[in-house]
mmCIF file of C-alpha atoms in Angstrom:
data_model
loop_
_atom_site.group_PDB
_atom_site.id
_atom_site.type_symbol
_atom_site.label_atom_id
_atom_site.label_comp_id
_atom_site.label_asym_id
_atom_site.label_seq_id
_atom_site.Cartn_x
_atom_site.Cartn_y
_atom_site.Cartn_z
ATOM 1 C CA UNK L 1 110.761 127.306 94.412
ATOM 2 C CA UNK L 2 110.362 124.818 91.587
ATOM 3 C CA UNK L 3 106.769 123.895 90.853
ATOM 4 C CA UNK L 4 106.041 120.334 89.788
ATOM 5 C CA UNK L 5 102.930 121.412 87.930
ATOM 6 C CA UNK L 6 104.853 124.072 86.041
ATOM 7 C CA UNK L 7 107.506 121.574 85.053
ATOM 8 C CA UNK L 8 104.934 119.126 83.739
ATOM 9 C CA UNK L 9 103.241 121.957 81.846
ATOM 10 C CA UNK L 10 106.542 122.839 80.240
ATOM 11 C CA UNK L 11 107.166 119.227 79.309
ATOM 12 C CA UNK L 12 103.679 119.011 77.848
ATOM 13 C CA UNK L 13 104.497 122.087 75.777
ATOM 14 C CA UNK L 14 107.510 120.272 74.350
ATOM 15 C CA UNK L 15 105.281 117.332 73.467
ATOM 16 C CA UNK L 16 102.766 119.669 71.837
ATOM 17 C CA UNK L 17 105.475 121.259 69.755
ATOM 18 C CA UNK L 18 106.735 117.887 68.560
ATOM 19 C CA UNK L 19 103.288 116.636 67.645
ATOM 20 C CA UNK L 20 102.279 119.935 66.015
ATOM 21 C CA UNK L 21 104.871 119.240 63.328
ATOM 22 C CA UNK L 22 102.770 116.241 62.272
ATOM 23 C CA UNK L 23 99.543 118.322 62.346
ATOM 24 C CA UNK L 24 98.158 116.489 65.421
ATOM 25 C CA UNK L 25 95.497 118.014 67.618
ATOM 26 C CA UNK L 26 96.753 117.458 71.160
ATOM 27 C CA UNK L 27 94.615 119.374 73.634
ATOM 28 C CA UNK L 28 91.180 118.597 74.917
ATOM 29 C CA UNK L 29 89.006 121.102 76.718
ATOM 30 C CA UNK L 30 90.791 120.551 80.025
ATOM 31 C CA UNK L 31 94.210 121.456 78.644
ATOM 32 C CA UNK L 32 95.461 117.862 78.914
ATOM 33 C CA UNK L 33 96.878 116.015 75.977
ATOM 34 C CA UNK L 34 94.059 114.255 74.154
ATOM 35 C CA UNK L 35 94.100 110.552 73.315
ATOM 36 C CA UNK L 36 95.284 111.457 69.832
ATOM 37 C CA UNK L 37 98.074 113.567 71.228
ATOM 38 C CA UNK L 38 99.132 110.842 73.638
ATOM 39 C CA UNK L 39 99.065 108.026 71.114
ATOM 40 C CA UNK L 40 102.778 107.968 70.464
ATOM 41 C CA UNK L 41 103.714 108.122 74.123
ATOM 42 C CA UNK L 42 101.074 105.587 75.156
ATOM 43 C CA UNK L 43 102.536 103.137 72.697
ATOM 44 C CA UNK L 44 105.952 103.574 74.229
ATOM 45 C CA UNK L 45 104.535 103.208 77.726
ATOM 46 C CA UNK L 46 103.043 99.856 76.808
ATOM 47 C CA UNK L 47 106.453 98.609 75.691
ATOM 48 C CA UNK L 48 109.037 99.353 78.347
ATOM 49 C CA UNK L 49 111.900 98.536 76.014
ATOM 50 C CA UNK L 50 110.963 101.522 73.869
ATOM 51 C CA UNK L 51 110.220 103.932 76.703
ATOM 52 C CA UNK L 52 113.770 103.900 78.018
ATOM 53 C CA UNK L 53 115.144 105.858 75.076
ATOM 54 C CA UNK L 54 112.361 108.417 74.780
ATOM 55 C CA UNK L 55 113.361 112.086 74.820
ATOM 56 C CA UNK L 56 109.925 112.993 76.184
ATOM 57 C CA UNK L 57 109.336 112.232 79.882
ATOM 58 C CA UNK L 58 106.446 109.870 80.536
ATOM 59 C CA UNK L 59 103.283 111.844 81.261
ATOM 60 C CA UNK L 60 102.005 110.661 84.642
ATOM 61 C CA UNK L 61 99.002 112.999 84.703
ATOM 62 C CA UNK L 62 96.435 110.353 83.607
ATOM 63 C CA UNK L 63 97.574 108.158 86.504
ATOM 64 C CA UNK L 64 97.177 110.831 89.186
ATOM 65 C CA UNK L 65 93.403 110.493 89.518
ATOM 66 C CA UNK L 66 92.125 107.713 87.246
ATOM 67 C CA UNK L 67 88.464 106.836 86.844
ATOM 68 C CA UNK L 68 88.820 103.483 88.624
ATOM 69 C CA UNK L 69 90.452 102.567 91.927
ATOM 70 C CA UNK L 70 93.949 101.218 92.384
ATOM 71 C CA UNK L 71 93.982 97.614 93.592
ATOM 72 C CA UNK L 72 97.422 97.203 95.126
ATOM 73 C CA UNK L 73 99.483 94.667 97.026
ATOM 74 C CA UNK L 74 102.799 94.377 98.813
ATOM 75 C CA UNK L 75 104.049 90.804 98.513
ATOM 76 C CA UNK L 76 107.305 89.006 99.134
ATOM 77 C CA UNK L 77 109.943 89.434 96.427
ATOM 78 C CA UNK L 78 108.013 91.806 94.184
ATOM 79 C CA UNK L 79 108.659 93.458 91.843
ATOM 80 C CA UNK L 80 112.160 91.987 91.380
ATOM 81 C CA UNK L 81 110.291 88.724 90.920
ATOM 82 C CA UNK L 82 106.608 88.788 90.030
ATOM 83 C CA UNK L 83 105.970 85.226 91.233
ATOM 84 C CA UNK L 84 104.442 86.493 94.461
ATOM 85 C CA UNK L 85 102.185 88.889 92.557
ATOM 86 C CA UNK L 86 101.093 86.079 90.245
ATOM 87 C CA UNK L 87 100.254 83.915 93.272
ATOM 88 C CA UNK L 88 98.340 86.819 94.841
ATOM 89 C CA UNK L 89 96.426 87.239 91.584
ATOM 90 C CA UNK L 90 95.473 83.561 91.550
ATOM 91 C CA UNK L 91 94.462 83.734 95.209
ATOM 92 C CA UNK L 92 92.298 86.880 95.009
ATOM 93 C CA UNK L 93 91.022 86.515 91.445
ATOM 94 C CA UNK L 94 92.352 89.877 90.297
ATOM 95 C CA UNK L 95 95.772 91.130 89.296
ATOM 96 C CA UNK L 96 97.129 94.036 91.357
ATOM 97 C CA UNK L 97 97.833 97.171 89.359
ATOM 98 C CA UNK L 98 99.935 98.806 92.073
ATOM 99 C CA UNK L 99 102.861 96.923 93.615
ATOM 100 C CA UNK L 100 104.593 98.300 96.688
ATOM 101 C CA UNK L 101 108.152 97.499 97.642
ATOM 102 C CA UNK L 102 110.636 98.810 100.184
ATOM 103 C CA UNK L 103 114.082 100.199 99.441
ATOM 104 C CA UNK L 104 116.755 101.362 101.842
ATOM 105 C CA UNK L 105 118.545 104.660 101.330
ATOM 106 C CA UNK L 106 121.694 103.752 99.412
ATOM 107 C CA UNK L 107 120.083 100.992 97.338
ATOM 108 C CA UNK L 108 120.167 101.337 93.571
ATOM 109 C CA UNK L 109 117.038 101.885 91.518
ATOM 110 C CA UNK L 110 115.304 98.588 90.689
ATOM 111 C CA UNK L 111 114.682 99.364 87.015
ATOM 112 C CA UNK L 112 114.194 95.705 86.095
ATOM 113 C CA UNK L 113 111.594 95.282 88.845
ATOM 114 C CA UNK L 114 109.667 98.357 87.719
ATOM 115 C CA UNK L 115 109.788 97.008 84.173
ATOM 116 C CA UNK L 116 108.562 93.580 85.348
ATOM 117 C CA UNK L 117 105.518 95.126 87.032
ATOM 118 C CA UNK L 118 104.785 97.398 84.095
ATOM 119 C CA UNK L 119 104.729 94.469 81.698
ATOM 120 C CA UNK L 120 101.903 93.022 83.826
ATOM 121 C CA UNK L 121 99.972 96.295 83.852
ATOM 122 C CA UNK L 122 101.075 97.455 87.310
ATOM 123 C CA UNK L 123 102.553 100.671 88.647
ATOM 124 C CA UNK L 124 105.208 100.412 91.378
ATOM 125 C CA UNK L 125 105.259 102.337 94.634
ATOM 126 C CA UNK L 126 108.653 102.441 96.316
ATOM 127 C CA UNK L 127 108.784 103.170 100.024
ATOM 128 C CA UNK L 128 112.214 104.795 100.359
ATOM 129 C CA UNK L 129 113.529 104.367 103.893
ATOM 130 C CA UNK L 130 116.488 106.533 105.018
ATOM 131 C CA UNK L 131 117.903 104.271 107.707
ATOM 132 C CA UNK L 132 121.541 105.205 107.077
ATOM 133 C CA UNK L 133 121.310 108.950 106.470
ATOM 134 C CA UNK L 134 119.887 111.762 108.550
ATOM 135 C CA UNK L 135 117.292 113.993 106.973
ATOM 136 C CA UNK L 136 119.338 117.051 107.960
ATOM 137 C CA UNK L 137 122.295 115.694 105.983
ATOM 138 C CA UNK L 138 120.094 114.878 103.000
ATOM 139 C CA UNK L 139 118.716 118.419 102.991
ATOM 140 C CA UNK L 140 122.261 119.786 103.252
ATOM 141 C CA UNK L 141 123.300 117.935 100.095
ATOM 142 C CA UNK L 142 125.577 115.235 101.497
ATOM 143 C CA UNK L 143 123.730 112.556 99.492
ATOM 144 C CA UNK L 144 123.450 114.549 96.272
ATOM 145 C CA UNK L 145 125.636 112.242 94.198
ATOM 146 C CA UNK L 146 123.461 109.287 95.169
ATOM 147 C CA UNK L 147 120.180 111.147 94.584
ATOM 148 C CA UNK L 148 121.317 112.405 91.172
ATOM 149 C CA UNK L 149 122.398 108.920 90.132
ATOM 150 C CA UNK L 150 119.080 107.500 91.270
ATOM 151 C CA UNK L 151 117.063 110.210 89.552
ATOM 152 C CA UNK L 152 119.020 109.741 86.338
ATOM 153 C CA UNK L 153 118.239 106.015 86.373
ATOM 154 C CA UNK L 154 114.532 106.741 86.934
ATOM 155 C CA UNK L 155 114.517 109.221 84.069
ATOM 156 C CA UNK L 156 116.393 106.812 81.783
ATOM 157 C CA UNK L 157 113.874 104.033 82.352
ATOM 158 C CA UNK L 158 111.125 106.578 81.679
ATOM 159 C CA UNK L 159 108.239 104.609 83.116
ATOM 160 C CA UNK L 160 105.959 106.073 85.788
ATOM 161 C CA UNK L 161 106.938 105.266 89.366
ATOM 162 C CA UNK L 162 105.541 106.314 92.731
ATOM 163 C CA UNK L 163 108.033 107.359 95.404
ATOM 164 C CA UNK L 164 107.016 107.481 99.032
ATOM 165 C CA UNK L 165 109.937 108.927 101.007
ATOM 166 C CA UNK L 166 110.306 108.443 104.776
ATOM 167 C CA UNK L 167 106.746 107.403 105.530
ATOM 168 C CA UNK L 168 105.209 107.165 109.014
ATOM 169 C CA UNK L 169 107.274 110.219 109.968
ATOM 170 C CA UNK L 170 104.661 111.285 112.537
ATOM 171 C CA UNK L 171 105.429 108.277 114.718
ATOM 172 C CA UNK L 172 108.348 107.809 117.095
ATOM 173 C CA UNK L 173 109.234 104.296 115.916
ATOM 174 C CA UNK L 174 111.231 105.210 112.794
ATOM 175 C CA UNK L 175 114.731 106.717 112.631
ATOM 176 C CA UNK L 176 113.197 109.596 110.675
ATOM 177 C CA UNK L 177 110.278 109.955 113.076
ATOM 178 C CA UNK L 178 109.386 112.545 115.695
ATOM 179 C CA UNK L 179 112.013 111.317 118.123
ATOM 180 C CA UNK L 180 114.860 112.259 115.784
ATOM 181 C CA UNK L 181 113.633 114.718 113.145
ATOM 182 C CA UNK L 182 111.920 118.107 113.250
ATOM 183 C CA UNK L 183 109.164 119.040 110.796
ATOM 184 C CA UNK L 184 111.474 121.647 109.255
ATOM 185 C CA UNK L 185 114.186 119.048 108.607
ATOM 186 C CA UNK L 186 111.658 116.649 107.109
ATOM 187 C CA UNK L 187 110.247 119.228 104.708
ATOM 188 C CA UNK L 188 113.719 120.427 103.701
ATOM 189 C CA UNK L 189 114.875 116.884 102.884
ATOM 190 C CA UNK L 190 111.709 116.088 100.930
ATOM 191 C CA UNK L 191 111.932 119.274 98.857
ATOM 192 C CA UNK L 192 115.640 118.774 98.202
ATOM 193 C CA UNK L 193 115.093 115.236 96.865
ATOM 194 C CA UNK L 194 112.127 116.346 94.771
ATOM 195 C CA UNK L 195 114.021 119.266 93.237
ATOM 196 C CA UNK L 196 117.064 117.128 92.504
ATOM 197 C CA UNK L 197 114.835 114.718 90.579
ATOM 198 C CA UNK L 198 113.352 117.562 88.562
ATOM 199 C CA UNK L 199 116.821 118.916 87.817
ATOM 200 C CA UNK L 200 117.624 115.472 86.393
ATOM 201 C CA UNK L 201 114.491 115.596 84.240
ATOM 202 C CA UNK L 202 112.787 112.805 86.201
ATOM 203 C CA UNK L 203 109.259 114.186 86.061
ATOM 204 C CA UNK L 204 107.949 110.632 85.554
ATOM 205 C CA UNK L 205 107.662 110.302 89.353
ATOM 206 C CA UNK L 206 104.419 110.475 91.338
ATOM 207 C CA UNK L 207 105.328 111.772 94.806
ATOM 208 C CA UNK L 208 103.347 110.246 97.686
ATOM 209 C CA UNK L 209 103.561 111.917 101.111
ATOM 210 C CA UNK L 210 102.567 109.253 103.618
ATOM 211 C CA UNK L 211 101.923 109.723 107.329
ATOM 212 C CA UNK L 212 100.742 106.995 109.656
ATOM 213 C CA UNK L 213 97.136 107.444 110.750
ATOM 214 C CA UNK L 214 97.088 109.772 113.730
ATOM 215 C CA UNK L 215 95.367 107.339 116.136
ATOM 216 C CA UNK L 216 98.606 106.245 117.874
ATOM 217 C CA UNK L 217 100.150 109.746 117.763
ATOM 218 C CA UNK L 218 97.260 112.160 118.244
ATOM 219 C CA UNK L 219 99.420 114.980 119.618
ATOM 220 C CA UNK L 220 101.558 115.254 116.459
ATOM 221 C CA UNK L 221 100.179 117.774 113.972
ATOM 222 C CA UNK L 222 100.653 116.798 110.341
ATOM 223 C CA UNK L 223 100.578 120.155 108.588
ATOM 224 C CA UNK L 224 104.091 121.237 109.704
ATOM 225 C CA UNK L 225 105.458 118.118 107.949
ATOM 226 C CA UNK L 226 103.680 118.812 104.678
ATOM 227 C CA UNK L 227 106.120 119.815 101.896
ATOM 228 C CA UNK L 228 103.423 121.730 100.004
ATOM 229 C CA UNK L 229 101.118 121.002 97.076
ATOM 230 C CA UNK L 230 103.877 121.839 94.595
ATOM 231 C CA UNK L 231 105.899 118.907 95.957
ATOM 232 C CA UNK L 232 103.209 116.289 96.497
ATOM 233 C CA UNK L 233 100.965 114.395 94.053
ATOM 234 C CA UNK L 234 99.283 111.917 96.396
ATOM 235 C CA UNK L 235 98.652 111.760 100.109
ATOM 236 C CA UNK L 236 99.254 108.220 101.277
ATOM 237 C CA UNK L 237 97.997 106.782 104.546
ATOM 238 C CA UNK L 238 99.408 103.901 106.557
ATOM 239 C CA UNK L 239 96.766 102.358 108.756
ATOM 240 C CA UNK L 240 95.629 98.902 109.884
ATOM 241 C CA UNK L 241 92.546 97.336 111.364
ATOM 242 C CA UNK L 242 93.545 96.006 114.773
ATOM 243 C CA UNK L 243 91.355 94.228 117.293
ATOM 244 C CA UNK L 244 91.622 96.904 119.955
ATOM 245 C CA UNK L 245 89.742 99.598 118.031
ATOM 246 C CA UNK L 246 86.394 100.252 116.437
ATOM 247 C CA UNK L 247 86.436 98.862 112.902
ATOM 248 C CA UNK L 248 84.387 101.456 111.026
ATOM 249 C CA UNK L 249 86.316 102.964 108.118
ATOM 250 C CA UNK L 250 85.582 106.414 109.529
ATOM 251 C CA UNK L 251 87.060 105.399 112.883
ATOM 252 C CA UNK L 252 90.292 104.007 111.426
ATOM 253 C CA UNK L 253 90.972 106.685 108.816
ATOM 254 C CA UNK L 254 88.453 109.487 109.385
ATOM 255 C CA UNK L 255 90.344 111.612 111.948
ATOM 256 C CA UNK L 256 93.486 111.598 109.798
ATOM 257 C CA UNK L 257 91.586 112.398 106.612
ATOM 258 C CA UNK L 258 89.790 115.279 108.324
ATOM 259 C CA UNK L 259 93.032 116.780 109.616
ATOM 260 C CA UNK L 260 94.770 116.532 106.242
ATOM 261 C CA UNK L 261 91.818 117.929 104.315
ATOM 262 C CA UNK L 262 92.215 121.150 106.290
ATOM 263 C CA UNK L 263 95.457 121.938 104.423
ATOM 264 C CA UNK L 264 95.419 120.001 101.134
ATOM 265 C CA UNK L 265 92.928 118.542 98.703
ATOM 266 C CA UNK L 266 95.414 116.194 97.020
ATOM 267 C CA UNK L 267 93.990 112.738 96.236
ATOM 268 C CA UNK L 268 94.582 110.055 98.855
ATOM 269 C CA UNK L 269 95.526 106.404 98.729
ATOM 270 C CA UNK L 270 95.829 103.789 101.463
ATOM 271 C CA UNK L 271 99.512 103.123 100.853
ATOM 272 C CA UNK L 272 99.698 100.314 103.382
ATOM 273 C CA UNK L 273 96.769 98.596 105.045
ATOM 274 C CA UNK L 274 95.488 95.212 106.197
ATOM 275 C CA UNK L 275 93.290 93.694 108.892
ATOM 276 C CA UNK L 276 94.382 91.553 111.790
ATOM 277 C CA UNK L 277 93.487 87.896 111.429
ATOM 278 C CA UNK L 278 90.532 86.738 113.487
ATOM 279 C CA UNK L 279 86.760 86.513 113.489
ATOM 280 C CA UNK L 280 86.335 90.197 112.668
ATOM 281 C CA UNK L 281 88.539 90.201 109.581
ATOM 282 C CA UNK L 282 85.690 89.630 107.135
ATOM 283 C CA UNK L 283 83.870 92.688 108.459
ATOM 284 C CA UNK L 284 87.073 94.728 108.364
ATOM 285 C CA UNK L 285 87.593 93.805 104.715
ATOM 286 C CA UNK L 286 84.030 94.825 103.881
ATOM 287 C CA UNK L 287 84.649 98.167 105.560
ATOM 288 C CA UNK L 288 87.890 98.621 103.627
ATOM 289 C CA UNK L 289 86.312 98.154 100.206
ATOM 290 C CA UNK L 290 83.198 100.147 101.053
ATOM 291 C CA UNK L 291 85.157 103.035 102.553
ATOM 292 C CA UNK L 292 87.515 103.369 99.596
ATOM 293 C CA UNK L 293 84.702 103.044 97.080
ATOM 294 C CA UNK L 294 82.536 105.670 98.795
ATOM 295 C CA UNK L 295 85.190 108.421 98.732
ATOM 296 C CA UNK L 296 85.832 109.930 95.302
ATOM 297 C CA UNK L 297 89.113 111.406 96.515
ATOM 298 C CA UNK L 298 90.379 107.999 97.727
ATOM 299 C CA UNK L 299 92.333 106.426 94.875
ATOM 300 C CA UNK L 300 92.493 102.854 96.169
ATOM 301 C CA UNK L 301 94.525 100.736 98.565
ATOM 302 C CA UNK L 302 97.572 98.498 98.894
ATOM 303 C CA UNK L 303 97.112 95.349 100.973
ATOM 304 C CA UNK L 304 100.221 94.509 103.029
ATOM 305 C CA UNK L 305 100.334 90.753 102.481
ATOM 306 C CA UNK L 306 103.227 89.971 104.818
ATOM 307 C CA UNK L 307 103.705 88.271 108.159
ATOM 308 C CA UNK L 308 105.354 90.983 110.221
ATOM 309 C CA UNK L 309 104.504 91.615 113.871
ATOM 310 C CA UNK L 310 101.164 90.028 112.976
ATOM 311 C CA UNK L 311 100.058 87.753 110.162
ATOM 312 C CA UNK L 312 98.480 90.178 107.698
ATOM 313 C CA UNK L 313 98.452 87.666 104.839
ATOM 314 C CA UNK L 314 95.046 87.034 103.327
ATOM 315 C CA UNK L 315 95.730 83.308 103.185
ATOM 316 C CA UNK L 316 95.910 83.249 106.991
ATOM 317 C CA UNK L 317 92.088 83.531 107.114
ATOM 318 C CA UNK L 318 90.368 81.413 104.429
ATOM 319 C CA UNK L 319 86.863 82.771 105.089
ATOM 320 C CA UNK L 320 88.076 86.369 105.033
ATOM 321 C CA UNK L 321 89.998 85.617 101.855
ATOM 322 C CA UNK L 322 86.774 84.509 100.191
ATOM 323 C CA UNK L 323 85.144 87.778 101.205
ATOM 324 C CA UNK L 324 88.112 89.734 99.861
ATOM 325 C CA UNK L 325 87.951 87.811 96.578
ATOM 326 C CA UNK L 326 84.229 88.517 96.239
ATOM 327 C CA UNK L 327 84.690 92.243 96.758
ATOM 328 C CA UNK L 328 87.794 92.460 94.584
ATOM 329 C CA UNK L 329 85.732 91.245 91.637
ATOM 330 C CA UNK L 330 84.026 94.662 91.559
ATOM 331 C CA UNK L 331 84.998 96.327 88.275
ATOM 332 C CA UNK L 332 85.565 99.609 90.076
ATOM 333 C CA UNK L 333 88.774 98.180 91.522
ATOM 334 C CA UNK L 334 91.727 97.593 89.211
ATOM 335 C CA UNK L 335 92.676 98.656 85.681
ATOM 336 C CA UNK L 336 95.633 98.377 83.336
ATOM 337 C CA UNK L 337 97.841 101.321 84.285
ATOM 338 C CA UNK L 338 99.289 101.331 80.770
ATOM 339 C CA UNK L 339 95.830 102.371 79.544
ATOM 340 C CA UNK L 340 94.354 104.525 82.345
#
């Protein structure tokens, strides 16, 4: 079994060796590279044109559990075009530092989009959706040429990216969900993709394992689908405030968090969330910000600003938008990911 942490430790050792030649002190008391030791790499991270040719993989460790919360958004066209993100920034008064987009299995890596977001101080989270390949086939290696090509492109760009593969797997509404895939097949596919990326040297990936909240699928246990701490960096959650349920943060996300905490302590992020438009939306938004802020292990959230099945866009509710804007101004939400 290949361990992600071991691989990153080895890569850090390479960095230490390189910097030791210039008489740099690179370790702090925690064993992480110190700010002095990271100076060269941080400079490359800030300029994506330089990072692409680096022999040293981008160190994602400072982004795994930063001091401040991620303030994310999924908006139309991003990150291929950042116009939607810029409009979202103007609307909410704060620039998102985590941009989610969706990619089908078979698509090429959107290096230019990742670079666009990075230039504006944002990390990208790609939701990778295997509509045209079975997870059993992926685990068996039938897509290896594609995965290797993708991983090589990610490594070549050498900027940090978050990959969320086959999310909402605990529901029956996806082609990779409980109706079609066993937990064993899911874990095997996840591990195979992860290991193929590491074989390609693409350790600049943050891996986000993302179930749907258990409320609509209470009988499906999550632990059998978990690839293991060596294969996961973040636990993502997909969950929405809908009018037919209690709107307390603990009611929407609490049961899922409690179940997951029984088998992993990995940091969590709301990888996709929003509140249904209506009179209650302002209260739902207050609960969102308060719930994320109160939990030290909750890294932040991504607001799904799309009209899909319902109108989740903030602009659909002007009064709720004003409440969102007020709360987003809190300095605890948002930071430049190039300087975590």
